[in-house]
Short mmCIF file of C-alpha atoms in Angstrom, two decimals:
data_model
loop_
_atom_site.label_atom_id
_atom_site.label_comp_id
_atom_site.label_asym_id
_atom_site.label_seq_id
_atom_site.Cartn_x
_atom_site.Cartn_y
_atom_site.Cartn_z
CA MET A 1 8.55 4.41 -7.90
CA ASP A 2 9.98 4.56 -4.39
CA ARG A 3 7.74 7.49 -3.53
CA LEU A 4 4.65 5.26 -3.76
CA TYR A 5 5.69 3.13 -0.81
CA PRO A 6 5.65 5.90 1.84
CA LEU A 7 2.29 7.06 0.50
CA MET A 8 0.82 3.59 0.86
CA HIS A 9 2.34 3.22 4.32
CA LEU A 10 0.81 6.52 5.38
CA ALA A 11 -2.58 5.52 3.97
CA ASP A 12 -2.24 2.17 5.74
CA SER A 13 -1.83 3.97 9.06
CA ALA A 14 -4.90 6.11 8.40
CA LEU A 15 -7.21 3.30 7.30
CA PRO A 16 -9.36 1.21 9.67
CA ALA A 17 -8.93 -2.56 9.88
CA GLY A 18 -11.20 -3.07 6.86
CA GLY A 19 -8.98 -0.85 4.73
CA TYR A 20 -5.83 -2.58 5.93
CA ALA A 21 -6.44 -5.62 3.73
CA PHE A 22 -6.89 -3.36 0.70
CA SER A 23 -3.71 -1.45 1.49
CA ASN A 24 -1.85 -4.71 2.09
CA GLY A 25 -3.00 -5.87 -1.34
CA LEU A 26 -1.56 -2.70 -2.87
CA GLU A 27 1.70 -3.28 -1.04
CA GLY A 28 1.83 -6.84 -2.37
CA ALA A 29 1.21 -5.57 -5.90
CA TYR A 30 3.92 -2.95 -5.45
CA GLN A 31 6.43 -5.56 -4.28
CA LEU A 32 5.58 -7.76 -7.26
CA GLY A 33 6.24 -4.83 -9.55
CA LEU A 34 2.63 -4.50 -10.74
CA LEU A 35 2.65 -0.84 -9.71
CA GLY A 36 5.31 1.54 -10.97
#
């Protein structure tokens, strides 16, 4: 479960501004426990 967070953070760094919102949505889902 904890290994997903660094992956999302890395993807977040690589994505343009348009992808940031998508990545932020994934992070929100992760924090809510919807992922993992």
